[in-house]
PDB file of C-alpha atoms in Angstrom:
ATOM      1  CA  MET S   1     354.640  76.634 -49.690  1.00 84.00           C
ATOM      2  CA  ILE S   2     358.411  76.184 -49.407  1.00 90.00           C
ATOM      3  CA  GLU S   3     360.500  78.908 -50.978  1.00 94.00           C
ATOM      4  CA  VAL S   4     364.193  79.721 -51.119  1.00 95.00           C
ATOM      5  CA  GLU S   5     365.287  83.329 -50.774  1.00 95.00           C
ATOM      6  CA  CYS S   6     368.678  84.967 -50.984  1.00 96.00           C
ATOM      7  CA  GLN S   7     369.787  88.121 -49.243  1.00 96.00           C
ATOM      8  CA  ILE S   8     372.571  89.983 -51.000  1.00 97.00           C
ATOM      9  CA  ALA S   9     375.272  91.741 -48.992  1.00 96.00           C
ATOM     10  CA  ILE S  10     378.049  93.839 -50.513  1.00 96.00           C
ATOM     11  CA  LYS S  11     381.048  93.871 -48.224  1.00 95.00           C
ATOM     12  CA  LYS S  12     384.396  95.587 -47.953  1.00 94.00           C
ATOM     13  CA  GLU S  13     386.933  93.543 -46.022  1.00 92.00           C
ATOM     14  CA  GLY S  14     384.165  91.528 -44.438  1.00 92.00           C
ATOM     15  CA  ASN S  15     382.008  94.504 -43.382  1.00 95.00           C
ATOM     16  CA  CYS S  16     378.643  94.838 -45.090  1.00 95.00           C
ATOM     17  CA  PHE S  17     377.897  98.297 -46.462  1.00 95.00           C
ATOM     18  CA  LEU S  18     375.022  97.495 -48.809  1.00 96.00           C
ATOM     19  CA  ASN S  19     372.006  95.206 -48.488  1.00 96.00           C
ATOM     20  CA  LEU S  20     368.325  95.312 -49.413  1.00 95.00           C
ATOM     21  CA  ILE S  21     367.162  97.855 -46.808  1.00 95.00           C
ATOM     22  CA  LYS S  22     370.130 100.131 -47.562  1.00 96.00           C
ATOM     23  CA  THR S  23     369.413 100.110 -51.305  1.00 97.00           C
ATOM     24  CA  GLU S  24     365.786 100.945 -50.482  1.00 97.00           C
ATOM     25  CA  LEU S  25     367.021 103.890 -48.423  1.00 96.00           C
ATOM     26  CA  LEU S  26     369.271 105.087 -51.267  1.00 97.00           C
ATOM     27  CA  ASN S  27     366.427 104.774 -53.779  1.00 97.00           C
ATOM     28  CA  GLU S  28     364.105 106.767 -51.511  1.00 96.00           C
ATOM     29  CA  ILE S  29     366.747 109.482 -51.148  1.00 95.00           C
ATOM     30  CA  ILE S  30     366.825 109.702 -54.966  1.00 95.00           C
ATOM     31  CA  GLN S  31     363.008 109.990 -55.005  1.00 94.00           C
ATOM     32  CA  CYS S  32     362.663 112.445 -52.100  1.00 91.00           C
ATOM     33  CA  GLY S  33     365.924 114.393 -52.289  1.00 89.00           C
ATOM     34  CA  SER S  34     366.204 114.362 -48.503  1.00 89.00           C
ATOM     35  CA  LEU S  35     367.074 111.950 -45.731  1.00 90.00           C
ATOM     36  CA  SER S  36     364.057 112.926 -43.608  1.00 90.00           C
ATOM     37  CA  GLY S  37     361.678 112.310 -46.552  1.00 91.00           C
ATOM     38  CA  ALA S  38     363.301 108.929 -47.256  1.00 93.00           C
ATOM     39  CA  ALA S  39     363.112 107.899 -43.578  1.00 93.00           C
ATOM     40  CA  LYS S  40     359.412 108.854 -43.464  1.00 94.00           C
ATOM     41  CA  LYS S  41     358.696 106.829 -46.612  1.00 95.00           C
ATOM     42  CA  LEU S  42     360.423 103.738 -45.163  1.00 96.00           C
ATOM     43  CA  LYS S  43     358.744 104.260 -41.773  1.00 96.00           C
ATOM     44  CA  ILE S  44     362.048 104.361 -39.916  1.00 95.00           C
ATOM     45  CA  SER S  45     363.362 107.129 -37.660  1.00 94.00           C
ATOM     46  CA  TYR S  46     365.591 109.889 -39.034  1.00 91.00           C
ATOM     47  CA  GLN S  47     368.232 108.712 -36.549  1.00 92.00           C
ATOM     48  CA  HIS S  48     368.068 105.141 -37.880  1.00 94.00           C
ATOM     49  CA  ALA S  49     368.333 106.356 -41.487  1.00 93.00           C
ATOM     50  CA  TRP S  50     371.255 108.596 -40.547  1.00 91.00           C
ATOM     51  CA  THR S  51     373.052 105.700 -38.790  1.00 93.00           C
ATOM     52  CA  MET S  52     372.652 103.517 -41.896  1.00 94.00           C
ATOM     53  CA  ILE S  53     374.048 106.260 -44.147  1.00 94.00           C
ATOM     54  CA  ASP S  54     376.922 106.899 -41.776  1.00 93.00           C
ATOM     55  CA  GLU S  55     377.768 103.173 -41.759  1.00 94.00           C
ATOM     56  CA  MET S  56     377.604 102.940 -45.573  1.00 95.00           C
ATOM     57  CA  ASN S  57     379.703 106.067 -46.078  1.00 96.00           C
ATOM     58  CA  HIS S  58     382.390 104.907 -43.655  1.00 96.00           C
ATOM     59  CA  ILE S  59     382.686 101.295 -44.811  1.00 96.00           C
ATOM     60  CA  ALA S  60     382.388 101.801 -48.587  1.00 95.00           C
ATOM     61  CA  PRO S  61     385.527 102.818 -50.513  1.00 93.00           C
ATOM     62  CA  GLU S  62     383.839 106.185 -51.234  1.00 94.00           C
ATOM     63  CA  PRO S  63     380.800 107.913 -49.669  1.00 96.00           C
ATOM     64  CA  LEU S  64     377.493 106.854 -51.221  1.00 96.00           C
ATOM     65  CA  VAL S  65     375.446 109.774 -49.905  1.00 95.00           C
ATOM     66  CA  ILE S  66     376.352 113.467 -49.840  1.00 93.00           C
ATOM     67  CA  LYS S  67     374.563 115.643 -47.290  1.00 83.00           C
ATOM     68  CA  GLN S  68     373.721 119.122 -48.543  1.00 78.00           C
ATOM     69  CA  ARG S  69     373.361 122.020 -46.128  1.00 69.00           C
ATOM     70  CA  GLY S  70     371.015 124.993 -46.469  1.00 61.00           C
ATOM     71  CA  GLY S  71     368.347 125.546 -49.148  1.00 57.00           C
ATOM     72  CA  VAL S  72     364.591 126.092 -48.827  1.00 57.00           C
ATOM     73  CA  ASN S  73     363.922 122.823 -46.967  1.00 54.00           C
ATOM     74  CA  GLY S  74     366.936 123.130 -44.655  1.00 52.00           C
ATOM     75  CA  GLY S  75     369.291 120.886 -46.583  1.00 62.00           C
ATOM     76  CA  GLY S  76     368.936 117.668 -48.483  1.00 82.00           C
ATOM     77  CA  ALA S  77     370.835 114.561 -49.409  1.00 89.00           C
ATOM     78  CA  LYS S  78     371.948 113.207 -52.740  1.00 92.00           C
ATOM     79  CA  ILE S  79     373.590 110.049 -53.975  1.00 95.00           C
ATOM     80  CA  SER S  80     377.218 110.353 -55.102  1.00 96.00           C
ATOM     81  CA  SER S  81     378.254 109.080 -58.516  1.00 96.00           C
ATOM     82  CA  TYR S  82     379.904 106.113 -56.769  1.00 95.00           C
ATOM     83  CA  GLY S  83     376.570 105.545 -54.978  1.00 96.00           C
ATOM     84  CA  MET S  84     374.739 105.508 -58.324  1.00 96.00           C
ATOM     85  CA  GLN S  85     377.310 103.105 -59.770  1.00 95.00           C
ATOM     86  CA  ILE S  86     376.959 100.700 -56.847  1.00 94.00           C
ATOM     87  CA  LEU S  87     373.155 100.894 -56.966  1.00 96.00           C
ATOM     88  CA  ASN S  88     373.258  99.898 -60.633  1.00 94.00           C
ATOM     89  CA  GLU S  89     375.675  97.077 -59.876  1.00 94.00           C
ATOM     90  CA  TYR S  90     373.360  95.878 -57.056  1.00 95.00           C
ATOM     91  CA  LYS S  91     370.406  95.811 -59.483  1.00 95.00           C
ATOM     92  CA  LEU S  92     372.371  93.647 -61.936  1.00 94.00           C
ATOM     93  CA  ILE S  93     373.404  91.257 -59.148  1.00 95.00           C
ATOM     94  CA  GLU S  94     369.818  91.165 -57.831  1.00 96.00           C
ATOM     95  CA  ALA S  95     368.528  90.232 -61.302  1.00 96.00           C
ATOM     96  CA  GLN S  96     371.014  87.348 -61.558  1.00 95.00           C
ATOM     97  CA  VAL S  97     370.216  86.110 -58.040  1.00 96.00           C
ATOM     98  CA  LYS S  98     366.452  86.329 -58.710  1.00 96.00           C
ATOM     99  CA  LYS S  99     366.892  84.321 -61.919  1.00 95.00           C
ATOM    100  CA  LEU S 100     368.791  81.596 -60.056  1.00 95.00           C
ATOM    101  CA  MET S 101     366.234  81.614 -57.215  1.00 95.00           C
ATOM    102  CA  SER S 102     363.330  81.146 -59.591  1.00 93.00           C
ATOM    103  CA  GLN S 103     365.109  78.179 -61.212  1.00 92.00           C
ATOM    104  CA  ILE S 104     365.811  76.711 -57.744  1.00 92.00           C
ATOM    105  CA  ASN S 105     362.229  77.281 -56.617  1.00 90.00           C
ATOM    106  CA  VAL S 106     360.941  75.376 -59.642  1.00 86.00           C
ATOM    107  CA  ASP S 107     363.302  72.452 -59.036  1.00 79.00           C
ATOM    108  CA  ILE S 108     362.989  72.317 -55.234  1.00 80.00           C
ATOM    109  CA  ASN S 109     361.572  69.123 -53.826  1.00 71.00           C
ATOM    110  CA  LEU S 110     360.731  69.598 -50.186  1.00 71.00           C
TER     111      LEU S 110
ATOM    112  CA  MET M   1     388.422  94.291 -51.318  1.00 84.00           C
ATOM    113  CA  ILE M   2     384.794  94.460 -52.384  1.00 90.00           C
ATOM    114  CA  GLU M   3     382.910  91.167 -52.261  1.00 94.00           C
ATOM    115  CA  VAL M   4     379.321  90.128 -52.792  1.00 95.00           C
ATOM    116  CA  GLU M   5     377.811  87.526 -50.480  1.00 95.00           C
ATOM    117  CA  CYS M   6     374.438  85.848 -50.447  1.00 96.00           C
ATOM    118  CA  GLN M   7     372.617  84.495 -47.417  1.00 96.00           C
ATOM    119  CA  ILE M   8     370.232  81.657 -48.182  1.00 97.00           C
ATOM    120  CA  ALA M   9     366.935  81.389 -46.307  1.00 96.00           C
ATOM    121  CA  ILE M  10     364.461  78.538 -46.735  1.00 96.00           C
ATOM    122  CA  LYS M  11     360.978  79.708 -45.861  1.00 95.00           C
ATOM    123  CA  LYS M  12     357.529  78.265 -45.397  1.00 94.00           C
ATOM    124  CA  GLU M  13     354.783  80.805 -46.031  1.00 92.00           C
ATOM    125  CA  GLY M  14     357.251  83.630 -45.514  1.00 92.00           C
ATOM    126  CA  ASN M  15     358.742  82.308 -42.249  1.00 95.00           C
ATOM    127  CA  CYS M  16     362.387  81.273 -42.374  1.00 95.00           C
ATOM    128  CA  PHE M  17     363.130  77.860 -40.904  1.00 95.00           C
ATOM    129  CA  LEU M  18     366.578  77.214 -42.355  1.00 96.00           C
ATOM    130  CA  ASN M  19     369.610  79.445 -42.846  1.00 96.00           C
ATOM    131  CA  LEU M  20     373.383  79.122 -42.481  1.00 95.00           C
ATOM    132  CA  ILE M  21     373.580  79.024 -38.667  1.00 95.00           C
ATOM    133  CA  LYS M  22     370.695  76.545 -38.472  1.00 96.00           C
ATOM    134  CA  THR M  23     372.347  74.178 -40.976  1.00 97.00           C
ATOM    135  CA  GLU M  24     375.546  74.451 -38.903  1.00 97.00           C
ATOM    136  CA  LEU M  25     373.546  73.452 -35.826  1.00 96.00           C
ATOM    137  CA  LEU M  26     371.988  70.475 -37.654  1.00 97.00           C
ATOM    138  CA  ASN M  27     375.408  69.344 -38.910  1.00 97.00           C
ATOM    139  CA  GLU M  28     376.861  69.559 -35.403  1.00 96.00           C
ATOM    140  CA  ILE M  29     373.954  67.506 -34.047  1.00 95.00           C
ATOM    141  CA  ILE M  30     374.834  64.826 -36.633  1.00 95.00           C
ATOM    142  CA  GLN M  31     378.486  64.947 -35.486  1.00 94.00           C
ATOM    143  CA  CYS M  32     377.830  65.060 -31.732  1.00 91.00           C
ATOM    144  CA  GLY M  33     374.534  63.156 -31.435  1.00 89.00           C
ATOM    145  CA  SER M  34     373.311  65.638 -28.839  1.00 89.00           C
ATOM    146  CA  LEU M  35     371.995  69.170 -28.664  1.00 90.00           C
ATOM    147  CA  SER M  36     374.259  70.111 -25.745  1.00 90.00           C
ATOM    148  CA  GLY M  37     377.357  68.880 -27.630  1.00 92.00           C
ATOM    149  CA  ALA M  38     376.318  70.792 -30.759  1.00 93.00           C
ATOM    150  CA  ALA M  39     375.650  73.997 -28.758  1.00 93.00           C
ATOM    151  CA  LYS M  40     379.082  73.712 -27.103  1.00 94.00           C
ATOM    152  CA  LYS M  41     380.784  73.255 -30.475  1.00 95.00           C
ATOM    153  CA  LEU M  42     379.050  76.344 -31.914  1.00 96.00           C
ATOM    154  CA  LYS M  43     379.753  78.346 -28.726  1.00 96.00           C
ATOM    155  CA  ILE M  44     376.076  79.153 -28.204  1.00 95.00           C
ATOM    156  CA  SER M  45     373.968  78.428 -25.120  1.00 94.00           C
ATOM    157  CA  TYR M  46     371.903  75.234 -24.881  1.00 91.00           C
ATOM    158  CA  GLN M  47     368.843  77.483 -24.556  1.00 92.00           C
ATOM    159  CA  HIS M  48     369.686  79.314 -27.800  1.00 94.00           C
ATOM    160  CA  ALA M  49     370.240  76.017 -29.637  1.00 93.00           C
ATOM    161  CA  TRP M  50     366.975  74.671 -28.254  1.00 91.00           C
ATOM    162  CA  THR M  51     365.077  77.805 -29.358  1.00 93.00           C
ATOM    163  CA  MET M  52     366.469  77.458 -32.890  1.00 95.00           C
ATOM    164  CA  ILE M  53     365.459  73.782 -33.060  1.00 94.00           C
ATOM    165  CA  ASP M  54     362.010  74.570 -31.689  1.00 93.00           C
ATOM    166  CA  GLU M  55     361.560  77.287 -34.328  1.00 94.00           C
ATOM    167  CA  MET M  56     362.726  74.994 -37.157  1.00 95.00           C
ATOM    168  CA  ASN M  57     360.541  72.094 -36.020  1.00 96.00           C
ATOM    169  CA  HIS M  58     357.449  74.296 -35.731  1.00 96.00           C
ATOM    170  CA  ILE M  59     357.812  76.211 -38.992  1.00 96.00           C
ATOM    171  CA  ALA M  60     359.023  73.388 -41.277  1.00 95.00           C
ATOM    172  CA  PRO M  61     356.407  71.062 -42.809  1.00 93.00           C
ATOM    173  CA  GLU M  62     357.880  68.233 -40.683  1.00 94.00           C
ATOM    174  CA  PRO M  63     360.224  68.254 -37.655  1.00 96.00           C
ATOM    175  CA  LEU M  64     363.906  68.366 -38.590  1.00 96.00           C
ATOM    176  CA  VAL M  65     365.241  67.227 -35.204  1.00 95.00           C
ATOM    177  CA  ILE M  66     363.990  64.410 -32.975  1.00 93.00           C
ATOM    178  CA  LYS M  67     364.841  64.641 -29.287  1.00 83.00           C
ATOM    179  CA  GLN M  68     365.600  61.285 -27.675  1.00 78.00           C
ATOM    180  CA  ARG M  69     365.075  60.708 -23.971  1.00 70.00           C
ATOM    181  CA  GLY M  70     367.144  58.459 -21.703  1.00 61.00           C
ATOM    182  CA  GLY M  71     370.334  56.579 -22.580  1.00 57.00           C
ATOM    183  CA  VAL M  72     373.795  56.731 -21.011  1.00 56.00           C
ATOM    184  CA  ASN M  73     374.281  60.460 -21.633  1.00 54.00           C
ATOM    185  CA  GLY M  74     370.770  61.431 -20.559  1.00 51.00           C
ATOM    186  CA  GLY M  75     369.199  61.662 -24.005  1.00 62.00           C
ATOM    187  CA  GLY M  76     370.352  62.889 -27.370  1.00 82.00           C
ATOM    188  CA  ALA M  77     369.073  64.434 -30.550  1.00 89.00           C
ATOM    189  CA  LYS M  78     368.991  63.153 -34.084  1.00 92.00           C
ATOM    190  CA  ILE M  79     368.050  64.559 -37.452  1.00 96.00           C
ATOM    191  CA  SER M  80     364.827  63.230 -38.980  1.00 96.00           C
ATOM    192  CA  SER M  81     364.844  61.842 -42.519  1.00 96.00           C
ATOM    193  CA  TYR M  82     363.097  65.052 -43.639  1.00 95.00           C
ATOM    194  CA  GLY M  83     365.886  66.990 -41.888  1.00 96.00           C
ATOM    195  CA  MET M  84     368.520  65.002 -43.808  1.00 96.00           C
ATOM    196  CA  GLN M  85     366.662  65.610 -47.077  1.00 95.00           C
ATOM    197  CA  ILE M  86     366.474  69.366 -46.486  1.00 94.00           C
ATOM    198  CA  LEU M  87     370.153  69.527 -45.455  1.00 96.00           C
ATOM    199  CA  ASN M  88     371.100  67.858 -48.735  1.00 94.00           C
ATOM    200  CA  GLU M  89     368.854  70.236 -50.673  1.00 94.00           C
ATOM    201  CA  TYR M  90     370.465  73.208 -48.855  1.00 95.00           C
ATOM    202  CA  LYS M  91     373.944  71.958 -49.860  1.00 95.00           C
ATOM    203  CA  LEU M  92     372.898  71.796 -53.526  1.00 94.00           C
ATOM    204  CA  ILE M  93     371.419  75.311 -53.363  1.00 95.00           C
ATOM    205  CA  GLU M  94     374.528  76.601 -51.568  1.00 96.00           C
ATOM    206  CA  ALA M  95     376.757  75.163 -54.311  1.00 96.00           C
ATOM    207  CA  GLN M  96     374.710  76.916 -57.022  1.00 95.00           C
ATOM    208  CA  VAL M  97     374.703  80.220 -55.117  1.00 96.00           C
ATOM    209  CA  LYS M  98     378.464  79.994 -54.471  1.00 96.00           C
ATOM    210  CA  LYS M  99     379.073  79.349 -58.175  1.00 95.00           C
ATOM    211  CA  LEU M 100     377.032  82.430 -59.120  1.00 95.00           C
ATOM    212  CA  MET M 101     378.745  84.524 -56.430  1.00 95.00           C
ATOM    213  CA  SER M 102     382.209  83.609 -57.679  1.00 93.00           C
ATOM    214  CA  GLN M 103     381.200  84.613 -61.230  1.00 92.00           C
ATOM    215  CA  ILE M 104     379.777  87.909 -59.896  1.00 92.00           C
ATOM    216  CA  ASN M 105     382.870  88.566 -57.785  1.00 90.00           C
ATOM    217  CA  VAL M 106     385.083  88.144 -60.844  1.00 86.00           C
ATOM    218  CA  ASP M 107     382.950  90.508 -62.937  1.00 79.00           C
ATOM    219  CA  ILE M 108     382.275  93.119 -60.245  1.00 80.00           C
ATOM    220  CA  ASN M 109     383.626  96.558 -60.956  1.00 71.00           C
ATOM    221  CA  LEU M 110     383.454  98.663 -57.808  1.00 71.00           C
TER     222      LEU M 110
END
């Protein structure tokens, strides 16, 4: 079966700071409240998760994730309000892209 | 400046056989009439170009590129009629995606 897919990338001055895997990481941070929990859930290393966050925070106009020190579990991570705003925007874009893709996948003749 | 981009992938049973760089390679083969000429134009190695073609030809329902032996320049490459059909289809999809992206990039509030 032939199918067309579209991968969304949100960029600032040509540098991507948000794509599918990064939104998954942000959503897992919301669920778990920590970067280590989110990394475990996505089956990636803590180092890999940290590198992705670092990249996002540096490229985006404002940090998307705020690291919190201390506490019972030795610190956590939470999404900034800008992070929440961009996650919502990504969902809206994703819905529009999915709608177009399903139209294209009906019409496609390959 | 924040901008949303979309990368198109055409897949068969989950395996991608056509994306932006591969369509660029096919278009250069049309221009140059050979794989080595196309590779040179895209500044990639002949081996890399050959691997991409091999991947496309194996995953797609029909080969997209036909290698031709012999001739003055020691053989060339041409796009099959299925390859031409899929390139046209890709262009139509790309136009629809670009249209959606420009709407999104006007509306985006980040």
